[in-house]
mmCIF file of C-alpha atoms in Angstrom:
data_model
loop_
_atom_site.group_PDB
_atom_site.id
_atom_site.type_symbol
_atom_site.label_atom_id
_atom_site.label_comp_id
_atom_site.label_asym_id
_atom_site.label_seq_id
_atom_site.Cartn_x
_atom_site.Cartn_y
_atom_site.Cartn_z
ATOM 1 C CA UNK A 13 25.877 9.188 -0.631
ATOM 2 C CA UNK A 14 24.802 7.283 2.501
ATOM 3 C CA UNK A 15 22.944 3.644 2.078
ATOM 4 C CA UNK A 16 19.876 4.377 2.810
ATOM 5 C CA UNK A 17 16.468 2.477 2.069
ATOM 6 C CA UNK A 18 12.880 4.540 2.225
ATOM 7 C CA UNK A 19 9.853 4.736 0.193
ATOM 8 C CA UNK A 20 11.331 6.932 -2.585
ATOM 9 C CA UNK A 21 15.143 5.835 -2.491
ATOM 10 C CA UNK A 22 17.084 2.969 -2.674
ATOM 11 C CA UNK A 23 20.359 3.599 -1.827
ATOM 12 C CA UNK A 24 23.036 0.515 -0.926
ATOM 13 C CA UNK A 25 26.414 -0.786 -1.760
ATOM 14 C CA UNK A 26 28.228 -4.205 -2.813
ATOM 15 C CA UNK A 27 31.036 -3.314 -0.419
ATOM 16 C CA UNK A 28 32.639 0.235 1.386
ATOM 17 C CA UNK A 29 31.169 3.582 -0.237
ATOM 18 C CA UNK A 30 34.430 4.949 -0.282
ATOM 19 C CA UNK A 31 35.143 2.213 -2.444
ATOM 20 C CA UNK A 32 32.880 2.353 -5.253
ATOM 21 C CA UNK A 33 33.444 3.759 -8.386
ATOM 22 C CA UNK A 34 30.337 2.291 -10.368
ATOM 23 C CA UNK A 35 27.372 3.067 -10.185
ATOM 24 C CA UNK A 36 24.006 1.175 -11.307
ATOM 25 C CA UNK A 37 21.141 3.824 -11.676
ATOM 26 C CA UNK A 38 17.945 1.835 -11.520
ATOM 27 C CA UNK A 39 14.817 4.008 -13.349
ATOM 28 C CA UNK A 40 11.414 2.039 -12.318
ATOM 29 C CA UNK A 41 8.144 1.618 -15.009
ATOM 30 C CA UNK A 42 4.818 2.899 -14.178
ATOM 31 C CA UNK A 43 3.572 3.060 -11.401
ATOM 32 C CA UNK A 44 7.289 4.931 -10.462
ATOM 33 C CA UNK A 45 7.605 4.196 -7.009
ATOM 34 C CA UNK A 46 10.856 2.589 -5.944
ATOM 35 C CA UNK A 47 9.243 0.406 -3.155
ATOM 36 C CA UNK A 48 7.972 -1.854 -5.408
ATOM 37 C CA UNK A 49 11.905 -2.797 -6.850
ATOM 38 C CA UNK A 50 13.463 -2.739 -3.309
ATOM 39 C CA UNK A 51 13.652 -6.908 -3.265
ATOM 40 C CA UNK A 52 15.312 -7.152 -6.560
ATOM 41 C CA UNK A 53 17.633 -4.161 -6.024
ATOM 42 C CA UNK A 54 18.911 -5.887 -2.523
ATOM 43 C CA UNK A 55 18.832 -8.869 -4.747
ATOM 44 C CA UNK A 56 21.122 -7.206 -7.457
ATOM 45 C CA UNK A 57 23.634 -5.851 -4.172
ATOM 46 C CA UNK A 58 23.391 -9.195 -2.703
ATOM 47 C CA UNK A 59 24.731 -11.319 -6.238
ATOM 48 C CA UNK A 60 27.178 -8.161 -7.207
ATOM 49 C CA UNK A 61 28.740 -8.484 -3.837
ATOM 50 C CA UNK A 62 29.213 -12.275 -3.987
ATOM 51 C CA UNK A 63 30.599 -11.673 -7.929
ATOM 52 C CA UNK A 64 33.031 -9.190 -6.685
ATOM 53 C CA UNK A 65 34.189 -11.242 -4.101
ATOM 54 C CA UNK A 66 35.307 -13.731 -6.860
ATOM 55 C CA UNK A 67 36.740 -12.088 -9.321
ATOM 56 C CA UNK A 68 37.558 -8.290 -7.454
ATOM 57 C CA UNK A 69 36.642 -6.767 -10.748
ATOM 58 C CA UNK A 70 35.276 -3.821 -8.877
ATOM 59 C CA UNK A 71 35.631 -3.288 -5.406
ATOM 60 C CA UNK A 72 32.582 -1.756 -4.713
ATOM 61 C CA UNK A 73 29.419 -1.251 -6.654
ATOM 62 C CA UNK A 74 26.502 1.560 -5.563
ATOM 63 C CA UNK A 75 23.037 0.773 -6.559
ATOM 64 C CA UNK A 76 20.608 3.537 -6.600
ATOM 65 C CA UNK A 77 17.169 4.505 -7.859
ATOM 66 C CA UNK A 78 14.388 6.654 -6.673
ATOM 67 C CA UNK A 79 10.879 7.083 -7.415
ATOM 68 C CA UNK A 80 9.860 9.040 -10.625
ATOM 69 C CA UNK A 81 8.128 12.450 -10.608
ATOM 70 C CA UNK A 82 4.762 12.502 -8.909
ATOM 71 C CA UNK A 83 5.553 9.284 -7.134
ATOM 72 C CA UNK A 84 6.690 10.373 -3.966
ATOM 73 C CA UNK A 85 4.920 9.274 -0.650
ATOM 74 C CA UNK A 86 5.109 10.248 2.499
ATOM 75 C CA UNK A 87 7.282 9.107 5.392
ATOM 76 C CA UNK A 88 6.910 9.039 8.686
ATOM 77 C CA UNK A 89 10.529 10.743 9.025
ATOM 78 C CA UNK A 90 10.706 12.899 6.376
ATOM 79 C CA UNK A 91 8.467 15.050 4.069
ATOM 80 C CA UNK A 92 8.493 13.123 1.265
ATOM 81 C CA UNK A 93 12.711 13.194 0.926
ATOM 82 C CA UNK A 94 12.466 17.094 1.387
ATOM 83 C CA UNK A 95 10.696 17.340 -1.814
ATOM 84 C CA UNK A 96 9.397 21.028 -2.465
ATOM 85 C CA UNK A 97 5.915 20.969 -2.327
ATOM 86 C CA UNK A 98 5.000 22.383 -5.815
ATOM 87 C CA UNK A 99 6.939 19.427 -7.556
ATOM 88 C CA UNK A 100 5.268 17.067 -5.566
ATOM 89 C CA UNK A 101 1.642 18.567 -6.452
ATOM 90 C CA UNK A 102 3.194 18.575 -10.275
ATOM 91 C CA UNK A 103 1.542 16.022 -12.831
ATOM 92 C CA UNK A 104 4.774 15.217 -15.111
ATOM 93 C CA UNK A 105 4.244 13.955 -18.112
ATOM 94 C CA UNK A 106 6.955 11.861 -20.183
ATOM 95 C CA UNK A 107 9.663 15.003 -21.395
ATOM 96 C CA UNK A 108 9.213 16.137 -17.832
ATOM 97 C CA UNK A 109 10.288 12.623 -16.104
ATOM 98 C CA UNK A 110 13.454 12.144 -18.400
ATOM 99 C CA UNK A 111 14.538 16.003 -17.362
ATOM 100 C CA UNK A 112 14.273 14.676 -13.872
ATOM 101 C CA UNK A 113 15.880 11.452 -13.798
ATOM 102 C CA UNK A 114 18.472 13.025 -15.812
ATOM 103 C CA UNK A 115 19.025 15.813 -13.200
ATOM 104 C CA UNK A 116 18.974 13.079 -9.882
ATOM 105 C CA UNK A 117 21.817 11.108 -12.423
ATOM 106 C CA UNK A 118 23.912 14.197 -12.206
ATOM 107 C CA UNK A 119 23.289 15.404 -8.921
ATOM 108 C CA UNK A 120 23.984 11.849 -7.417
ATOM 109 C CA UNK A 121 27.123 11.837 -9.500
ATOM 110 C CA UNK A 122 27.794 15.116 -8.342
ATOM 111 C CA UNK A 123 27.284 14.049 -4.643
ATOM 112 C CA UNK A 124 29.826 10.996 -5.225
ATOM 113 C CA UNK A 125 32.221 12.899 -7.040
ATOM 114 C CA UNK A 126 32.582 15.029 -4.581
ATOM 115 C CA UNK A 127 32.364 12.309 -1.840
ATOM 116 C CA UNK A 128 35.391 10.820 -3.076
ATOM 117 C CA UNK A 129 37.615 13.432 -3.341
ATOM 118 C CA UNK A 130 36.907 14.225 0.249
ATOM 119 C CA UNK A 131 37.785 10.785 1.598
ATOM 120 C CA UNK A 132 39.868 9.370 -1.111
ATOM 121 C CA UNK A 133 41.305 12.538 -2.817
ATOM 122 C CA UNK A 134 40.969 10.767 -6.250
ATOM 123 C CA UNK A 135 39.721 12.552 -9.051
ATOM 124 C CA UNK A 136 39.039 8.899 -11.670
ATOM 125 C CA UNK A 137 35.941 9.685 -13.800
ATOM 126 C CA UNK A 138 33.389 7.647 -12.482
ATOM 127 C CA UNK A 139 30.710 4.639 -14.534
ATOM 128 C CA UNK A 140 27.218 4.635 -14.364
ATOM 129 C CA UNK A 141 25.700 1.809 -16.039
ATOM 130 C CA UNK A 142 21.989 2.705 -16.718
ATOM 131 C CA UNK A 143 18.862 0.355 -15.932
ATOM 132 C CA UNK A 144 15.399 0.882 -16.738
ATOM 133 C CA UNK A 145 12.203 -0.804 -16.361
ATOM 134 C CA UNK A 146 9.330 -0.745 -19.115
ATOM 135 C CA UNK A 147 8.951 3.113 -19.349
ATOM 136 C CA UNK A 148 11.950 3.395 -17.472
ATOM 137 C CA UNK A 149 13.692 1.354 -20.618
ATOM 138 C CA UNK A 150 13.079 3.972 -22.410
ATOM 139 C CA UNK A 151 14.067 7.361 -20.444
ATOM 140 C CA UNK A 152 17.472 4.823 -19.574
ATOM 141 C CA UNK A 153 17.610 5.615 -23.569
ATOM 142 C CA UNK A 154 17.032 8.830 -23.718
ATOM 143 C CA UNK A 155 19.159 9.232 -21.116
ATOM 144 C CA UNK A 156 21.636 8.271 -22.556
ATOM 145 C CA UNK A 157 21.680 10.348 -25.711
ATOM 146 C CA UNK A 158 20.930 13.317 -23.733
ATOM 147 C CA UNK A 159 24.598 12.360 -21.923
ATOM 148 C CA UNK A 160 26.586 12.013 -25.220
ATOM 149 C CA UNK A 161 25.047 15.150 -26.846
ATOM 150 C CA UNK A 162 26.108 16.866 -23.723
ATOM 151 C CA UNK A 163 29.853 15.478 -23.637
ATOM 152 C CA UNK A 164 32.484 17.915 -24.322
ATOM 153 C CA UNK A 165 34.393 15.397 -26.422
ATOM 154 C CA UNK A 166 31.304 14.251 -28.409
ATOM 155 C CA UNK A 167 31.371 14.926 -31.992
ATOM 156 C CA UNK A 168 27.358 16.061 -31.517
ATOM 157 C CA UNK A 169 28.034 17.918 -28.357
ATOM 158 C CA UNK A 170 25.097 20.928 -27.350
ATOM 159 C CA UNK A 171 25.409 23.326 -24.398
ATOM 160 C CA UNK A 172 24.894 22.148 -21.478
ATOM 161 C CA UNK A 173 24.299 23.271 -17.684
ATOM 162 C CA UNK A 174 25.816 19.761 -16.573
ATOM 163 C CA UNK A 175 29.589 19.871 -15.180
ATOM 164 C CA UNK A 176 30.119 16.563 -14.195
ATOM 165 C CA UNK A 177 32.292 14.397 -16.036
ATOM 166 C CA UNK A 178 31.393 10.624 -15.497
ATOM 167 C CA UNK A 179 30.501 7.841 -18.626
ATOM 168 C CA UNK A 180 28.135 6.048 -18.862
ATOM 169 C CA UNK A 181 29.162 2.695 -19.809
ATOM 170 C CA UNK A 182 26.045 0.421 -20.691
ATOM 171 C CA UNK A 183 22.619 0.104 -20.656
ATOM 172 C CA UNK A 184 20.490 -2.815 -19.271
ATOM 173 C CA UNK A 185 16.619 -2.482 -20.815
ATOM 174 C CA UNK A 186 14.177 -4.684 -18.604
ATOM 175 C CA UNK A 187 11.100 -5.640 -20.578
ATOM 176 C CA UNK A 188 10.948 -2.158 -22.185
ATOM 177 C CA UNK A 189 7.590 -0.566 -23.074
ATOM 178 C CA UNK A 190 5.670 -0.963 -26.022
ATOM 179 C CA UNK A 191 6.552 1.465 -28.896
ATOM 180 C CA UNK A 192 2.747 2.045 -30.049
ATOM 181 C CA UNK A 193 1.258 1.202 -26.835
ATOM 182 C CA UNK A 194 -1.615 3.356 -27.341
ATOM 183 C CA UNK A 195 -2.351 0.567 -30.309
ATOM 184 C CA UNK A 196 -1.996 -2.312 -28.198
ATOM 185 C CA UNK A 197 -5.669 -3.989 -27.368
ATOM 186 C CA UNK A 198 -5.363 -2.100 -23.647
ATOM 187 C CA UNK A 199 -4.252 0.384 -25.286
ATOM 188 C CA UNK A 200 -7.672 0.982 -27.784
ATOM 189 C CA UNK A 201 -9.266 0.011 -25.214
ATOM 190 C CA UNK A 202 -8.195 2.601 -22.655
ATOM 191 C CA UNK A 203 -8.423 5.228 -25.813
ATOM 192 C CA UNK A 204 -11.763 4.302 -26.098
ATOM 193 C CA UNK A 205 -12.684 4.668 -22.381
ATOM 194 C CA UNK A 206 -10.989 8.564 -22.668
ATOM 195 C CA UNK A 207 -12.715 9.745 -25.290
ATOM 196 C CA UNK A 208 -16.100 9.084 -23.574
ATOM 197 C CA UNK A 209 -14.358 10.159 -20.210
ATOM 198 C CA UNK A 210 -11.817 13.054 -20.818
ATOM 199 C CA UNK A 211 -10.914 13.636 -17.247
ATOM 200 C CA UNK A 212 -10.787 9.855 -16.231
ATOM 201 C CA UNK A 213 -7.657 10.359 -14.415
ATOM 202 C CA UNK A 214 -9.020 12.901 -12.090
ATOM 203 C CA UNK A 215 -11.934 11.390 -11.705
ATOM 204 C CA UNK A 216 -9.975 7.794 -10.700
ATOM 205 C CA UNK A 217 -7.548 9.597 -8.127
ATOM 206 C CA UNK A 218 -10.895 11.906 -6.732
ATOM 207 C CA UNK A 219 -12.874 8.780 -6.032
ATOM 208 C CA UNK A 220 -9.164 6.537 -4.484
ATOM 209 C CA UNK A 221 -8.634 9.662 -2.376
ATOM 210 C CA UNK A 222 -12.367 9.587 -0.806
ATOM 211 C CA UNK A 223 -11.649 5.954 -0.138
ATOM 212 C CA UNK A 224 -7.949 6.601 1.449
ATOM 213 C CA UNK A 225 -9.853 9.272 3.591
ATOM 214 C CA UNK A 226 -12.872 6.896 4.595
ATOM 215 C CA UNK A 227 -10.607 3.694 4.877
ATOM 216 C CA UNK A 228 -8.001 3.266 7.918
ATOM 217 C CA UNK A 229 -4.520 2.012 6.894
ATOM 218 C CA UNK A 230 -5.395 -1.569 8.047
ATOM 219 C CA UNK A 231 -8.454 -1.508 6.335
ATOM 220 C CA UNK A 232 -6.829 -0.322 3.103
ATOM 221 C CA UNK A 233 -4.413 -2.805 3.328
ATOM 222 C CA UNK A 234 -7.055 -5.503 3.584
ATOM 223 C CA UNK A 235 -8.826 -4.273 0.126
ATOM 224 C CA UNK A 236 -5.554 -4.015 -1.235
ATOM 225 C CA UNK A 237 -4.920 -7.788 -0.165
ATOM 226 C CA UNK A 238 -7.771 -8.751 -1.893
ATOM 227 C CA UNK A 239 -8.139 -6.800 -5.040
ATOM 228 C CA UNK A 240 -4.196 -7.929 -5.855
ATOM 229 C CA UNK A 241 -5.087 -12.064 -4.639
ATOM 230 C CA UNK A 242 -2.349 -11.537 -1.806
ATOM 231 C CA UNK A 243 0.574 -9.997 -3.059
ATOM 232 C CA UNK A 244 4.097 -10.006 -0.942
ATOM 233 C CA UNK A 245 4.517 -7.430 1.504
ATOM 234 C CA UNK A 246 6.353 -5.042 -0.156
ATOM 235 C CA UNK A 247 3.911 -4.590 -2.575
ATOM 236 C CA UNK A 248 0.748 -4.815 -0.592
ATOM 237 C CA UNK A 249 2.682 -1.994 1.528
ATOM 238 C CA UNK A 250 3.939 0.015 -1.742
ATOM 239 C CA UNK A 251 0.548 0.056 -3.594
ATOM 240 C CA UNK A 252 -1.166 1.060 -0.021
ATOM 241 C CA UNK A 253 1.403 4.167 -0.323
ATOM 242 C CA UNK A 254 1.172 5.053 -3.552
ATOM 243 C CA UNK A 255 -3.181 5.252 -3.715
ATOM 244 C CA UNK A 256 -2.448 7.632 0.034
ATOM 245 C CA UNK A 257 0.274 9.768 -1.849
ATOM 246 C CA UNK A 258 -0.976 13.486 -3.144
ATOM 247 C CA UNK A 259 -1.140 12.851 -6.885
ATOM 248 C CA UNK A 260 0.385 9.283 -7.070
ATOM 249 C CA UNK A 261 -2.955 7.748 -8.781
ATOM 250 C CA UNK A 262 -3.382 10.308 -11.189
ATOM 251 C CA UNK A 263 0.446 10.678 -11.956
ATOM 252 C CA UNK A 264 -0.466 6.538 -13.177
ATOM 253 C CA UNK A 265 -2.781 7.468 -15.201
#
């Protein structure tokens, strides 16, 4: 797969694609859009590279993730990454997210598998080392198991539609979510705010799509600005994206 850095993608490597035979899958929290990772990610290639160059443990390292179901925004270049429409429109709900980061896993591994036979003609099973962030901790995990169960050579292996063959080699959890968040004080609180509002959500992403509507960009950007007590730019841009995007706001919630 090319480098490549958009809205929904990060894409980039420690050294020459050709080269890299690791990969570090990145799976964000909520809100799932990739923008708002994009500094640490480059920050990740950056300190890999310079590691590498030291002890030429691995020659080359890819670092992907993408934005999780729902997330997607629109680019000026593309339509949303040639997303089909109806699975942008979709509202996925937690099952639904790990089926889909578990699908991009295999159909990036796919893509490199394929990539390397082309240019190096090896066939070496590739490494994926899994990270996730908050909610993304946990799909990482489930993840994970979903990978063993479907290994030929695993003792609990199921049938499976997946045919590539790579391992996944570790797992690093970044401040992973709360197990009983819905006990949590936001949590009872938020409960509390449902069950005398059922369709908050819609309601929320009705009323931030009135304002996206009403509001120019710059405009937006300058609420944004405020509400979040100047945030860097990557965010301030990210967040402005994600309240624009189709379902983005009530995907959140």
């Amino acid at each position: 797969m090319e480098a490549q850095i958009t809205p929904n993608t990060f894409c980039t490597y420690t050294a020459l694609p050709k080269d890299a035979t690791t990969t570090v899958f990145f799976i964000s929290g909520n809100p799932g859009l990739i923008g708002y990772y994009h500094p640490f990610l480059s920050l990740l290639g950056k300190y890999l590279a310079k590691t590498g160059d030291q002890s030429s443990i691995e020659s080359s390292i890819q670092i992907y993730g993408c934005s999780l179901g729902g997330f997607e925004v629109d680019c000026e270049n593309t339509t949303s990454e040639n997303e089909p429409q109806d699975r942008r429109s979709k509202l996925y709900d937690l099952e639904d997210q790990i089926v889909l980061v578990h699908d991009k896993l295999n159909a990036l591994m796919s893509v490199n598998a394929s990539s390397t036979k082309n240019t190096s003609g090896s066939s070496a099973k590739r490494k994926v080392i899994l990270m996730g962030h908050s909610v993304g901790a946990y799909i990482a995990m489930e993840v994970l198991r979903r990978h063993r169960e479907a290994n030929p050579q695993s003792e609990t292996a199921s049938p499976s539609s997946y045919t590539v063959d790579f391992d996944i080699i570790g797992g690093v959890m970044l401040f992973p979510t709360v197990k009983d968040i819905a006990h949590s004080p936001s949590g009872q609180k938020l409960t509390t705010l449902l069950s005398f509002v059922p369709h908050l959500a819609l309601i929320v992403s009705f009323f931030a799509r009135i304002l996206t509507t009403l509001l120019p960009t710059s405009a937006l950007k300058s609420l944004v600005k405020l509400v979040m007590h100047n945030p860097p730019s990557h965010a301030l841009d990210t967040t402005t994206s994600f309240l624009k995007s189709t379902g983005g706001v009530r995907q959140a919630l």
